[in-house]
Short mmCIF file of C-alpha atoms in Angstrom, two decimals:
data_model
loop_
_atom_site.label_atom_id
_atom_site.label_comp_id
_atom_site.label_asym_id
_atom_site.label_seq_id
_atom_site.Cartn_x
_atom_site.Cartn_y
_atom_site.Cartn_z
CA MET A 1 109.90 96.76 83.82
CA VAL A 2 112.73 95.00 85.79
CA PHE A 3 111.90 91.52 87.18
CA PHE A 4 113.69 90.18 90.17
CA GLU A 5 113.58 86.68 91.65
CA VAL A 6 114.01 87.00 95.54
CA GLU A 7 114.26 84.48 98.24
CA MET A 8 112.09 85.34 101.21
CA GLN A 9 111.11 83.85 104.66
CA TRP A 10 107.48 83.89 105.92
CA ASN A 11 105.48 82.27 108.60
CA VAL A 12 102.42 80.47 107.24
CA LEU A 13 99.43 79.60 109.47
CA ILE A 14 97.70 76.32 108.40
CA SER A 15 94.37 75.13 109.98
CA PRO A 16 94.24 71.51 111.23
CA ASN A 17 91.78 70.39 108.38
CA GLU A 18 94.48 71.25 105.78
CA LEU A 19 97.08 69.00 107.36
CA ASP A 20 97.83 65.65 105.70
CA ALA A 21 100.15 62.83 106.86
CA LYS A 22 101.61 62.46 103.38
CA GLY A 23 102.64 66.08 103.21
CA LEU A 24 101.43 66.70 99.67
CA LEU A 25 98.36 68.57 100.73
CA LEU A 26 100.40 70.49 103.32
CA GLN A 27 102.78 71.79 100.59
CA LYS A 28 99.77 72.73 98.40
CA ALA A 29 98.01 74.39 101.48
CA ILE A 30 101.21 76.39 102.21
CA ILE A 31 101.67 77.55 98.55
CA VAL A 32 97.93 78.55 98.43
CA ARG A 33 98.17 80.52 101.54
CA LEU A 34 101.41 82.30 100.47
CA MET A 35 99.66 83.28 97.16
CA GLU A 36 96.69 84.62 99.15
CA GLU A 37 98.80 86.58 101.60
CA PHE A 38 101.01 88.19 98.91
CA ALA A 39 98.08 88.99 96.76
CA ASN A 40 96.66 91.05 99.71
CA ARG A 41 100.09 92.43 100.53
CA LYS A 42 100.52 93.64 96.94
CA ALA A 43 104.11 95.16 97.18
CA SER A 44 106.94 96.27 99.41
CA LYS A 45 109.31 99.20 99.27
CA GLU A 46 112.24 96.78 99.23
CA HIS A 47 111.09 94.25 96.63
CA GLY A 48 108.49 96.09 94.50
CA TYR A 49 105.30 94.35 93.32
CA TYR A 50 104.89 90.68 94.12
CA VAL A 51 104.06 88.83 90.89
CA ALA A 52 104.27 85.05 91.67
CA VAL A 53 105.62 82.45 94.06
CA THR A 54 108.01 80.51 91.92
CA SER A 55 109.36 77.87 94.34
CA LEU A 56 108.87 76.59 97.82
CA ASN A 57 112.32 75.97 99.09
CA SER A 58 111.93 74.74 102.58
CA ILE A 59 109.28 74.17 105.24
CA GLY A 60 110.46 74.37 108.81
CA GLU A 61 109.06 72.50 111.78
CA GLY A 62 105.46 73.55 112.54
CA LYS A 63 104.52 74.85 115.98
CA VAL A 64 100.96 74.13 117.10
CA ARG A 65 98.93 76.98 118.53
CA GLY A 66 97.29 75.83 121.79
CA LEU A 67 93.78 77.36 121.52
CA THR A 68 92.96 76.86 117.87
CA GLY A 69 95.09 73.84 116.80
CA ASP A 70 96.39 75.78 113.83
CA VAL A 71 100.03 75.14 112.89
CA LEU A 72 102.53 77.87 112.26
CA PHE A 73 105.13 76.86 109.65
CA PRO A 74 108.40 78.94 108.91
CA VAL A 75 108.87 78.64 105.17
CA THR A 76 111.59 79.92 102.71
CA PHE A 77 110.39 80.54 99.12
CA SER A 78 111.44 82.24 95.96
CA CYS A 79 109.09 84.78 94.22
CA LEU A 80 109.10 87.04 91.13
CA THR A 81 108.86 90.76 91.88
CA GLN A 82 108.63 93.82 89.70
CA LYS A 83 110.18 97.20 90.86
CA PRO A 84 110.13 100.46 88.78
CA ALA A 85 113.29 102.28 88.07
CA LYS A 86 114.11 105.83 87.23
CA GLY A 87 114.79 106.27 83.45
CA GLU A 88 112.95 103.05 82.66
CA ILE A 89 110.72 102.99 79.54
CA LEU A 90 107.36 101.50 80.11
CA GLN A 91 104.03 101.17 78.43
CA GLY A 92 100.75 101.88 80.08
CA SER A 93 97.10 102.68 79.29
CA VAL A 94 95.37 105.93 79.92
CA GLU A 95 92.94 105.63 82.79
CA LYS A 96 91.91 109.25 83.43
CA ILE A 97 92.41 112.66 81.75
CA LEU A 98 92.51 115.85 83.62
CA LYS A 99 93.37 119.38 82.47
CA HIS A 100 96.77 119.25 84.15
CA GLY A 101 97.68 115.66 83.04
CA ILE A 102 96.98 112.12 82.59
CA PHE A 103 96.82 109.08 84.95
CA LEU A 104 98.12 105.87 83.57
CA LYS A 105 98.17 102.17 84.57
CA SER A 106 100.97 99.79 83.76
CA GLY A 107 100.77 96.23 84.98
CA PRO A 108 100.35 96.32 88.78
CA MET A 109 101.22 100.03 88.96
CA GLU A 110 97.98 102.01 89.16
CA SER A 111 99.30 105.42 90.09
CA ILE A 112 101.35 106.86 87.26
CA PHE A 113 100.97 110.60 86.52
CA LEU A 114 101.95 112.17 83.25
CA PRO A 115 101.78 116.00 83.73
CA GLU A 116 100.90 118.21 80.87
CA LYS A 117 104.28 119.95 81.09
CA MET A 118 105.92 116.63 80.35
CA MET A 119 103.82 116.02 77.16
CA LYS A 120 105.72 117.93 74.59
CA ASP A 121 103.51 119.57 71.89
CA TYR A 122 100.30 118.13 73.40
CA HIS A 123 97.43 120.45 74.57
CA TYR A 124 94.27 119.72 76.51
CA VAL A 125 90.94 119.61 74.66
CA ALA A 126 87.96 119.76 77.03
CA GLY A 127 84.65 118.00 76.43
CA GLU A 128 82.54 115.06 77.50
CA ASN A 129 85.46 112.80 76.70
CA PRO A 130 88.60 115.03 77.15
CA VAL A 131 91.74 114.33 75.27
CA PHE A 132 95.18 115.72 74.58
CA LEU A 133 96.08 116.48 70.97
CA ASN A 134 99.18 117.63 69.17
CA ASP A 135 99.75 119.37 65.85
CA LYS A 136 100.29 116.06 63.97
CA HIS A 137 96.76 114.86 65.16
CA SER A 138 98.24 112.31 67.59
CA LYS A 139 95.53 111.83 70.28
CA LEU A 140 95.83 110.64 73.90
CA GLU A 141 92.39 109.56 75.12
CA LYS A 142 91.10 107.02 77.54
CA ASP A 143 92.45 103.39 77.03
CA THR A 144 95.16 104.69 74.64
CA ILE A 145 98.52 102.71 75.04
CA VAL A 146 101.35 105.05 75.77
CA ARG A 147 105.11 104.49 75.89
CA PHE A 148 106.68 106.71 78.55
CA ASN A 149 109.82 107.38 80.55
CA VAL A 150 109.86 107.10 84.26
CA LEU A 151 111.07 110.42 85.67
CA GLY A 152 110.88 109.30 89.37
CA PHE A 153 108.81 107.32 91.82
CA LYS A 154 108.09 107.20 95.55
CA TRP A 155 106.71 104.45 97.87
CA LEU A 156 103.38 105.13 99.55
CA GLU A 157 103.12 102.83 102.64
CA TYR A 158 99.54 103.50 103.32
CA ASP A 159 98.43 102.25 99.84
CA ARG A 160 101.31 99.65 99.45
CA GLN A 161 102.19 100.89 96.08
CA PHE A 162 104.54 103.05 94.18
CA GLN A 163 103.53 106.44 92.71
CA LEU A 164 105.31 107.28 89.44
CA LEU A 165 106.11 110.48 87.57
CA ALA A 166 106.23 110.05 83.81
CA THR A 167 107.34 112.02 80.74
CA LEU A 168 107.04 111.78 76.97
CA ALA A 169 110.34 113.58 76.49
CA GLY A 170 112.56 111.31 74.40
CA ASP A 171 112.66 109.27 71.19
CA PHE A 172 109.81 106.91 70.30
CA LEU A 173 107.64 107.91 73.31
CA GLY A 174 103.95 108.60 73.13
CA PRO A 175 100.91 106.67 71.78
CA VAL A 176 101.75 103.23 70.51
#
């Protein structure tokens, strides 16, 4: 997975009880609020998945909101992001097995589909705990770690996540 460090601007709302004349608690409150907001935001089409706030670069002048006393601060910060790329080799764990393919999870990406047609030499075996087997007795079952190639992806705005299509076609791909 490719990691990027991007600089972003954001408006952070701080309540009056989090303000401090020395500024140290203010900086901490802004970082905590940024982390909370980006954990809820999860990802964007432009930047990918938000992993961590790495630095708080600047804090602008706060503007007091009249009714609540909250202060709105424009901030500039750097954060680490992950974005999938076509042709990238990733590892993920098997989450769900269906007759027509497997759903994988890899890091923050929870919607990766590996269709049966893209699993060369594997066939579906039904049962209480379904699996995919090949002639060499290699098994894909729940919680198996799988190395795969990203065929393509699309951004789902409603879910704020990427949906990936995977394949096992290629050298050194499959169960780890």
